[in-house]
Amino acid sequence: MAKALWPGILSCVCAGASLAAAVTLVLPLPSTTAKTSLSSIFSPTPADLQSQIEHDLTGIQLAVRRVATAALNATKTVTIKAGDTLSDVLQGSGIDRSVTLDVVEAIKQVYNPRRLQSGQDLTLNFIDDPKTEDRQLDELTFELSPGESVAVARTDDGTYNARKIMAETHREMTRYDGTISSSLSAAAGEAGVPQKILNAMVNMFSFDVDFQRDIQKGDSFSVMFEQVVTKDGRVVSTEGIRVASMTLSGSPLKLYSFKHSDGFVDFYNEKGEGVRKALLRTPINGARLTSGFGMRQHPILGYSKMHQGIDFGAPTGTPVFAAGDGVIEKREVFGGYGNYVRVRHSSGYATAYAHLSRFGQNIQVGKRVRQEQIIGYVGTTGRSTGPHLHYEILRDNRQVNPMKVKFPSSLKLKGTTLARFKEIRSIADRQYAELIQSSRVAMMMPSEETSALR
Ligand SMILES: [Zn+2]
């Protein structure tokens, strides 16, 4: 019979879908034996199957007829191994060559099967034709990312059709808290804060917090942000931070996101004062301050020399951001500085970036840059002992200490914008208070009541 072509299917099928198929095999056995073997393999046994098995031998005819009128399903999960193509896997699962070709062709309409990686699970659903007993691939599904999958289904005319399926999702708030023992990134990692959120936190606090020096053991953080999740609670994407707070040496600093009417999102303290300063003290993410501003023994020249900037150790290729809005003044190979960019800002300030491995896109003399735009990448060009960013802030053409310089005052919200901010802030505060550590809450729109929270 046709099933002989499908060795191994029954041994690894998933329990629920294969029960009906299993019945046909166990029916000839005395009912007690059948029950024992079934319940030991498939547990719990559904009631309808149970009653079917409990027919004594005189009832077998009836049972067989009942089974034969319904199409039988079997589901199998296979995992792609290193070096396997999709065709290999399908044919290895007993699907014949022509069906395999049809299925692969169908998938190509929505997804490049070459992008499937080893370790990827494929769920195969087979259906047995009640008349011919032929086993056909009815459906093939695989997940691309949480909430996104590809499904290939057999149509009535025997061809295959593929489509991408997006799972139903909803937005919810989530909050993480942590106590710092060594660094913010270590504590955030321990608490399970996504990397993207950690980076955003470092950016929003970098105007007020010197992450190299201000962080003490026992300091704490808390962050609330929005996520898109599937019905079964898996995270599809992480959206922006709503509230983040850091308590350093006992003094809290709580920041709120606020979206301006032009769509630009920025962060403000409780009074509606913008955290964004004219210039960033740290124009790079995740770097270590390796050398401060001032007199030091020069690592290459050997004698004491004034260090006119600060050095951040980071791997070659790490993006370097413009510290503030401005105009590119220099972009060239500049002696011992190697690949060098200088940006002119307002109020007589300029910032300079040296030893870059390469320049950012569209970084040309005379061009405008926005704060946090990539101006280049960490390297070790010029007089340098290893990959790092040498960063300078200049005031009226003289280098100043980036860690000490007082920047021009920040933006403060006023009038109706401030009123709108206060409304957003009180909603955020309420949600923040409702949420305990690592918990989630369904999205609440501004018009809804607190009772909408679960
Ligand atoms: Zn330096």
Coordinates of C-alpha atoms and ligand atoms in Angstrom, one line a residue:
M1 CA 0.0 0.0 0.0
A2 CA 1.0 3.6 -0.5
K3 CA 2.1 4.1 3.1
A4 CA 5.1 1.8 2.6
L5 CA 6.6 4.7 0.6
W6 CA 6.6 6.8 3.8
P7 CA 8.9 5.0 6.2
G8 CA 9.4 6.8 9.4
I9 CA 6.5 9.2 9.1
L10 CA 4.5 7.6 11.9
S11 CA 7.5 7.3 14.2
C12 CA 8.0 11.0 14.3
V13 CA 4.6 12.5 13.7
C14 CA 3.2 14.8 16.2
A15 CA 0.6 13.2 18.5
G16 CA -2.6 15.1 17.8
A17 CA -2.6 15.0 14.1
S18 CA -1.5 11.4 13.7
L19 CA -4.0 9.7 16.0
A20 CA -6.5 8.8 13.2
A21 CA -3.7 7.3 11.1
A22 CA -2.5 5.3 14.1
V23 CA -6.0 3.8 14.6
T24 CA -5.8 2.0 11.3
L25 CA -2.7 0.2 12.5
V26 CA -3.9 -0.8 15.9
L27 CA -7.5 -1.9 15.1
P28 CA -6.7 -5.5 14.4
L29 CA -5.3 -5.9 17.9
P30 CA -7.5 -6.9 20.9
S31 CA -9.0 -3.7 22.3
T32 CA -7.2 -3.9 25.6
T33 CA -3.7 -4.1 24.0
A34 CA -4.6 -1.3 21.7
K35 CA -5.6 1.0 24.5
T36 CA -2.4 0.3 26.5
S37 CA -0.1 0.9 23.6
L38 CA -1.9 3.9 22.4
S39 CA -2.1 5.7 25.7
S40 CA 1.6 4.9 26.3
I41 CA 2.5 6.6 23.1
F42 CA -0.1 9.2 22.8
S43 CA -1.3 10.7 26.0
P44 CA -4.0 11.8 26.8
T45 CA -6.1 9.8 24.4
P46 CA -9.0 11.8 23.0
A47 CA -12.4 10.5 24.1
D48 CA -13.7 9.9 20.5
L49 CA -10.7 7.7 19.7
Q50 CA -11.1 5.9 23.1
S51 CA -14.6 5.0 22.2
Q52 CA -13.6 3.8 18.8
I53 CA -10.9 1.5 20.2
E54 CA -13.3 0.1 22.8
H55 CA -15.4 -1.5 20.1
D56 CA -15.0 -5.2 20.5
L57 CA -14.0 -7.3 17.5
T58 CA -17.6 -7.4 16.2
G59 CA -17.4 -3.6 15.9
I60 CA -14.2 -3.5 13.9
Q61 CA -16.0 -3.4 10.5
L62 CA -17.9 -0.4 11.5
A63 CA -14.9 1.4 12.9
V64 CA -12.8 0.7 9.8
R65 CA -15.6 2.1 7.6
R66 CA -15.8 5.2 9.7
V67 CA -12.1 5.8 9.5
A68 CA -12.0 5.2 5.8
T69 CA -14.5 7.9 5.0
A70 CA -12.4 10.7 6.6
A71 CA -9.2 12.0 5.1
L72 CA -6.3 11.3 7.4
N73 CA -3.7 13.8 8.5
A74 CA -0.2 13.4 9.7
T75 CA 2.1 16.2 10.7
K76 CA 5.8 16.0 10.8
T77 CA 8.5 18.6 11.8
V78 CA 11.8 18.4 10.1
T79 CA 14.9 20.5 10.8
I80 CA 17.2 21.8 8.1
K81 CA 20.8 20.6 8.7
A82 CA 24.0 22.3 7.6
G83 CA 24.6 21.8 3.9
D84 CA 21.0 20.7 3.1
T85 CA 18.9 22.5 0.5
L86 CA 15.2 22.8 0.9
S87 CA 14.8 20.1 -1.9
D88 CA 17.1 17.8 0.0
V89 CA 15.0 18.1 3.1
L90 CA 11.7 17.6 1.3
Q91 CA 12.8 14.6 -0.7
G92 CA 14.4 13.2 2.5
S93 CA 11.0 13.4 4.0
G94 CA 9.6 11.2 1.3
I95 CA 8.1 13.8 -1.0
D96 CA 8.7 13.0 -4.6
R97 CA 10.8 15.0 -6.9
S98 CA 8.0 16.7 -9.0
V99 CA 6.1 17.8 -5.9
T100 CA 9.3 19.1 -4.3
L101 CA 10.0 21.2 -7.5
D102 CA 6.4 22.5 -7.4
V103 CA 6.8 23.4 -3.7
V104 CA 10.2 25.1 -4.1
E105 CA 8.9 27.1 -7.1
A106 CA 5.9 28.2 -5.1
I107 CA 8.1 29.4 -2.2
K108 CA 10.3 31.4 -4.5
Q109 CA 7.3 33.6 -5.2
V110 CA 7.3 34.9 -1.7
Y111 CA 10.7 34.0 -0.2
N112 CA 14.2 33.0 -1.4
P113 CA 14.6 29.4 -0.2
R114 CA 18.4 29.9 -0.3
R115 CA 18.0 32.1 2.7
L116 CA 16.8 29.2 4.9
Q117 CA 19.4 28.4 7.4
S118 CA 20.4 25.2 9.2
G119 CA 18.3 24.8 12.3
Q120 CA 15.2 26.1 10.6
D121 CA 12.1 23.9 11.4
L122 CA 9.7 23.0 8.6
T123 CA 6.3 21.7 9.5
L124 CA 4.9 19.3 6.9
N125 CA 1.2 18.3 7.0
F126 CA 0.3 15.2 5.0
I127 CA -3.1 14.1 3.9
D128 CA -4.1 10.6 2.9
D129 CA -6.5 10.2 0.1
P130 CA -9.3 8.0 1.5
K131 CA -9.8 6.3 -1.9
T132 CA -6.3 5.8 -3.3
E133 CA -4.5 5.8 0.1
D134 CA -2.0 8.1 -1.5
R135 CA -0.2 10.3 0.9
Q136 CA 0.1 13.9 -0.3
L137 CA 1.9 16.9 1.1
D138 CA -1.1 19.1 2.0
E139 CA 0.7 22.0 3.6
L140 CA 4.3 23.2 4.5
T141 CA 4.9 26.0 6.9
F142 CA 8.0 27.6 8.4
E143 CA 8.5 30.7 10.5
L144 CA 10.8 33.5 9.3
S145 CA 10.6 35.5 12.5
P146 CA 8.3 35.7 15.4
G147 CA 4.9 36.6 13.9
E148 CA 6.0 36.0 10.3
S149 CA 5.8 32.7 8.5
V150 CA 5.5 31.2 5.0
A151 CA 2.8 28.7 4.3
V152 CA 2.6 26.6 1.1
A153 CA -0.7 24.8 0.6
R154 CA -1.9 22.3 -2.0
T155 CA -4.7 23.5 -4.1
D156 CA -7.6 21.5 -5.4
D157 CA -6.0 21.0 -8.8
G158 CA -2.9 19.6 -7.1
T159 CA -0.6 22.6 -7.5
Y160 CA 1.0 24.5 -4.7
N161 CA 0.5 28.1 -3.6
A162 CA 2.7 30.0 -1.2
R163 CA 1.9 33.0 0.9
K164 CA 3.5 35.0 3.7
I165 CA 1.4 35.0 6.9
M166 CA 1.7 37.8 9.4
A167 CA 0.5 36.7 12.9
E168 CA -2.0 38.9 14.7
T169 CA -0.2 41.2 16.9
H170 CA -0.9 43.9 19.4
R171 CA 1.1 46.6 21.2
E172 CA 1.9 46.5 24.9
M173 CA 4.0 48.3 27.4
T174 CA 6.8 46.5 29.2
R175 CA 9.0 47.7 32.0
Y176 CA 12.4 46.4 33.1
D177 CA 14.2 47.4 36.3
G178 CA 17.7 46.6 37.4
T179 CA 20.4 47.4 40.0
I180 CA 23.9 48.1 38.6
S181 CA 26.9 46.2 40.1
S182 CA 29.5 47.0 37.4
S183 CA 28.0 48.8 34.4
L184 CA 24.7 49.8 33.0
S185 CA 25.1 47.4 30.0
A186 CA 25.9 44.4 32.3
A187 CA 22.9 45.2 34.5
A188 CA 20.6 45.8 31.5
G189 CA 21.7 42.5 29.9
E190 CA 21.1 40.6 33.1
A191 CA 17.6 42.1 33.4
G192 CA 16.9 41.1 29.8
V193 CA 16.6 44.6 28.3
P194 CA 16.9 44.3 24.5
Q195 CA 20.2 45.8 23.1
K196 CA 18.3 48.3 21.0
I197 CA 16.6 49.7 24.1
L198 CA 19.9 49.8 26.0
N199 CA 21.6 51.8 23.2
A200 CA 18.7 54.2 23.2
M201 CA 19.0 54.6 27.0
V202 CA 22.7 55.3 26.8
N203 CA 22.0 57.9 24.1
M204 CA 19.2 59.7 26.0
F205 CA 21.2 59.8 29.3
S206 CA 24.5 60.6 27.7
F207 CA 23.8 64.3 27.9
D208 CA 23.5 64.2 31.6
V209 CA 25.4 61.1 32.7
D210 CA 29.1 60.4 32.2
F211 CA 28.9 56.6 31.8
Q212 CA 32.6 56.2 32.5
R213 CA 32.7 58.0 35.9
D214 CA 29.2 58.6 37.3
I215 CA 28.0 55.0 37.6
Q216 CA 28.5 53.5 41.1
K217 CA 27.7 50.1 42.4
G218 CA 24.1 50.1 43.7
D219 CA 22.8 52.7 41.2
S220 CA 19.7 51.6 39.5
F221 CA 17.7 52.0 36.3
S222 CA 14.2 51.4 35.1
V223 CA 12.9 51.6 31.5
M224 CA 9.4 51.3 30.0
F225 CA 8.9 50.8 26.3
E226 CA 6.4 49.6 23.8
Q227 CA 6.6 46.2 22.1
V228 CA 4.7 44.6 19.3
V229 CA 3.9 41.0 20.4
T230 CA 2.0 38.0 19.0
K231 CA -1.0 36.5 20.7
D232 CA 1.2 33.9 22.4
G233 CA 3.4 36.7 23.8
R234 CA 6.4 36.6 21.5
V235 CA 8.1 39.9 20.7
V236 CA 7.9 40.9 17.0
S237 CA 9.5 44.3 17.4
T238 CA 10.6 46.7 20.1
E239 CA 9.4 50.3 19.8
G240 CA 10.6 53.4 21.4
I241 CA 11.3 54.1 25.1
R242 CA 8.4 56.0 26.8
V243 CA 10.0 56.5 30.2
A244 CA 13.5 55.7 31.5
S245 CA 15.0 56.6 34.8
M246 CA 18.4 56.3 36.4
T247 CA 19.1 56.7 40.1
L248 CA 22.7 57.6 40.5
S249 CA 24.1 57.9 44.1
G250 CA 20.5 58.3 45.3
S251 CA 19.4 61.0 43.0
P252 CA 16.9 60.0 40.4
L253 CA 16.7 61.4 36.8
K254 CA 13.5 60.4 35.0
L255 CA 13.1 61.1 31.3
Y256 CA 10.1 61.0 29.0
S257 CA 9.8 60.6 25.3
F258 CA 7.7 63.3 23.6
K259 CA 6.7 63.4 19.9
H260 CA 6.6 66.8 18.4
S261 CA 4.0 67.8 15.8
D262 CA 6.6 67.4 13.1
G263 CA 7.1 63.7 14.2
F264 CA 10.5 64.3 15.8
V265 CA 10.8 62.4 19.0
D266 CA 13.0 63.8 21.8
F267 CA 13.4 63.2 25.6
Y268 CA 12.5 65.6 28.3
N269 CA 12.8 65.6 32.1
E270 CA 9.8 66.0 34.4
K271 CA 9.8 69.8 33.9
G272 CA 9.7 69.5 30.1
E273 CA 13.3 70.5 29.6
G274 CA 15.0 68.8 26.7
V275 CA 17.9 66.5 27.5
R276 CA 19.4 67.1 24.1
K277 CA 22.4 69.4 24.4
A278 CA 24.0 71.1 21.5
L279 CA 26.8 68.6 21.5
L280 CA 27.3 64.9 22.6
R281 CA 30.1 64.2 25.0
T282 CA 30.4 60.7 23.7
P283 CA 29.8 60.5 20.0
I284 CA 30.1 56.7 19.9
N285 CA 28.1 53.8 21.3
G286 CA 29.5 51.1 23.6
A287 CA 33.1 52.5 23.6
R288 CA 35.5 52.6 26.5
L289 CA 37.2 55.9 27.5
T290 CA 40.8 54.9 27.1
S291 CA 42.6 58.2 27.5
G292 CA 41.4 61.5 29.0
F293 CA 42.1 65.1 28.3
G294 CA 45.3 66.7 29.6
M295 CA 49.0 66.0 30.1
R296 CA 50.1 62.4 29.5
Q297 CA 53.0 60.3 28.4
H298 CA 52.6 60.0 24.7
P299 CA 52.3 56.3 23.8
I300 CA 54.4 56.6 20.6
L301 CA 56.6 59.6 21.1
G302 CA 57.4 58.7 24.7
Y303 CA 57.6 62.2 26.3
S304 CA 54.9 64.1 28.1
K305 CA 52.5 65.9 25.9
M306 CA 49.2 67.6 26.2
H307 CA 46.4 65.3 25.0
Q308 CA 44.0 67.7 23.2
G309 CA 41.0 65.4 23.2
I310 CA 39.7 62.2 24.6
D311 CA 40.2 58.6 23.2
F312 CA 37.5 56.0 23.0
G313 CA 38.7 52.4 22.4
A314 CA 36.3 50.6 20.0
P315 CA 36.6 48.0 17.3
T316 CA 37.5 49.2 13.8
G317 CA 34.3 50.0 11.9
T318 CA 32.3 51.2 14.9
P319 CA 30.1 54.1 13.8
V320 CA 31.1 57.6 14.9
F321 CA 28.3 60.2 15.2
A322 CA 28.3 63.9 14.6
A323 CA 28.2 65.3 18.1
G324 CA 25.8 68.0 17.1
D325 CA 24.1 69.7 14.1
G326 CA 26.6 71.6 12.0
V327 CA 28.5 71.9 8.8
I328 CA 31.5 69.8 7.7
E329 CA 34.6 72.0 7.8
K330 CA 37.3 69.5 7.1
R331 CA 37.3 66.0 5.8
E332 CA 40.8 64.8 4.8
V333 CA 43.9 62.9 5.7
F334 CA 45.3 65.3 8.3
G335 CA 48.9 64.4 9.4
G336 CA 49.1 62.3 12.6
Y337 CA 45.3 62.5 12.9
G338 CA 44.9 60.2 9.9
N339 CA 41.4 60.3 8.4
Y340 CA 39.9 63.4 10.1
V341 CA 36.6 65.1 10.1
R342 CA 35.8 68.5 11.7
V343 CA 32.3 69.8 12.1
R344 CA 31.5 73.5 12.9
H345 CA 28.6 74.0 15.2
S346 CA 26.8 77.1 16.5
S347 CA 28.1 79.4 19.3
G348 CA 31.8 79.1 18.2
Y349 CA 32.0 75.3 18.9
A350 CA 33.5 72.7 16.6
T351 CA 34.1 69.0 17.1
A352 CA 36.9 66.8 15.5
Y353 CA 37.1 63.1 14.9
A354 CA 40.5 61.4 14.1
H355 CA 42.0 58.1 13.1
L356 CA 38.9 57.0 11.3
S357 CA 39.1 53.9 9.1
R358 CA 36.7 55.6 6.6
F359 CA 34.3 58.5 6.2
G360 CA 30.5 58.3 6.4
Q361 CA 28.2 58.6 3.4
N362 CA 27.8 62.1 2.0
I363 CA 30.4 63.5 4.5
Q364 CA 31.9 66.3 2.4
V365 CA 33.2 69.7 3.2
G366 CA 30.4 72.2 3.2
K367 CA 27.6 69.7 3.8
R368 CA 25.2 70.0 6.8
V369 CA 25.0 67.1 9.3
R370 CA 22.5 66.4 12.0
Q371 CA 23.3 65.3 15.5
E372 CA 24.0 61.5 15.6
Q373 CA 24.4 61.2 11.8
I374 CA 27.3 58.9 11.1
I375 CA 30.3 60.9 10.1
G376 CA 32.8 58.0 9.9
Y377 CA 34.0 54.8 11.4
V378 CA 36.6 53.9 14.1
G379 CA 40.0 53.0 12.7
T380 CA 43.7 53.4 13.4
T381 CA 44.9 55.7 10.6
G382 CA 47.6 58.3 11.3
R383 CA 49.7 58.2 14.4
S384 CA 47.8 55.6 16.4
T385 CA 48.6 52.4 18.3
G386 CA 45.3 50.7 17.7
P387 CA 41.7 51.2 16.7
H388 CA 40.2 54.1 18.7
L389 CA 38.4 57.4 18.2
H390 CA 40.3 60.6 19.1
Y391 CA 37.6 63.1 19.8
E392 CA 38.0 66.9 20.3
I393 CA 35.7 69.7 21.2
L394 CA 37.0 73.1 20.2
R395 CA 35.7 76.5 21.5
D396 CA 36.8 79.4 19.4
N397 CA 39.4 77.1 17.7
R398 CA 40.9 76.0 21.0
Q399 CA 40.5 72.4 22.4
V400 CA 38.5 72.1 25.6
N401 CA 37.9 69.1 27.8
P402 CA 34.8 67.4 26.4
M403 CA 34.0 66.0 29.8
K404 CA 34.0 69.4 31.5
V405 CA 32.7 71.8 28.9
K406 CA 29.3 73.4 29.7
F407 CA 27.1 73.3 26.7
P408 CA 24.6 76.0 25.6
S409 CA 21.3 75.5 27.4
S410 CA 18.8 73.0 26.1
L411 CA 15.3 73.4 24.7
K412 CA 12.4 73.9 27.1
L413 CA 8.8 73.1 26.1
K414 CA 6.4 76.1 26.3
G415 CA 2.7 76.9 26.1
T416 CA 0.4 74.4 24.5
T417 CA 3.3 72.0 23.7
L418 CA 4.2 72.0 27.4
A419 CA 0.6 71.3 28.3
R420 CA 0.5 68.4 25.8
F421 CA 3.8 67.1 27.2
K422 CA 2.3 67.1 30.8
E423 CA -0.7 65.1 29.6
I424 CA 1.6 62.5 27.9
R425 CA 3.8 62.5 31.0
S426 CA 0.9 61.7 33.4
I427 CA -0.3 58.8 31.2
A428 CA 3.3 57.5 31.1
D429 CA 3.6 57.9 34.9
R430 CA 0.4 56.0 35.5
Q431 CA 1.4 53.1 33.2
Y432 CA 4.9 53.1 34.7
A433 CA 3.5 52.8 38.2
E434 CA 1.1 50.0 37.2
L435 CA 3.9 47.9 35.8
I436 CA 6.1 45.9 38.0
Q437 CA 9.4 44.7 36.9
S438 CA 9.5 42.8 33.6
S439 CA 5.7 42.9 33.3
R440 CA 3.5 43.9 30.4
V441 CA 0.4 45.9 30.0
A442 CA -2.0 46.2 27.1
M443 CA -1.6 49.4 25.2
M444 CA -3.7 52.2 26.6
M445 CA -4.7 55.1 24.5
P446 CA -4.8 58.5 26.0
S447 CA -8.6 58.6 26.0
E448 CA -9.0 55.3 27.8
E449 CA -9.4 54.9 31.6
T450 CA -6.9 53.3 33.9
S451 CA -9.3 50.4 34.3
A452 CA -8.4 49.3 30.8
L453 CA -5.1 48.1 32.3
R454 CA -4.9 44.5 33.1
Ligands
ZN1 ZN 43.7 61.0 21.3

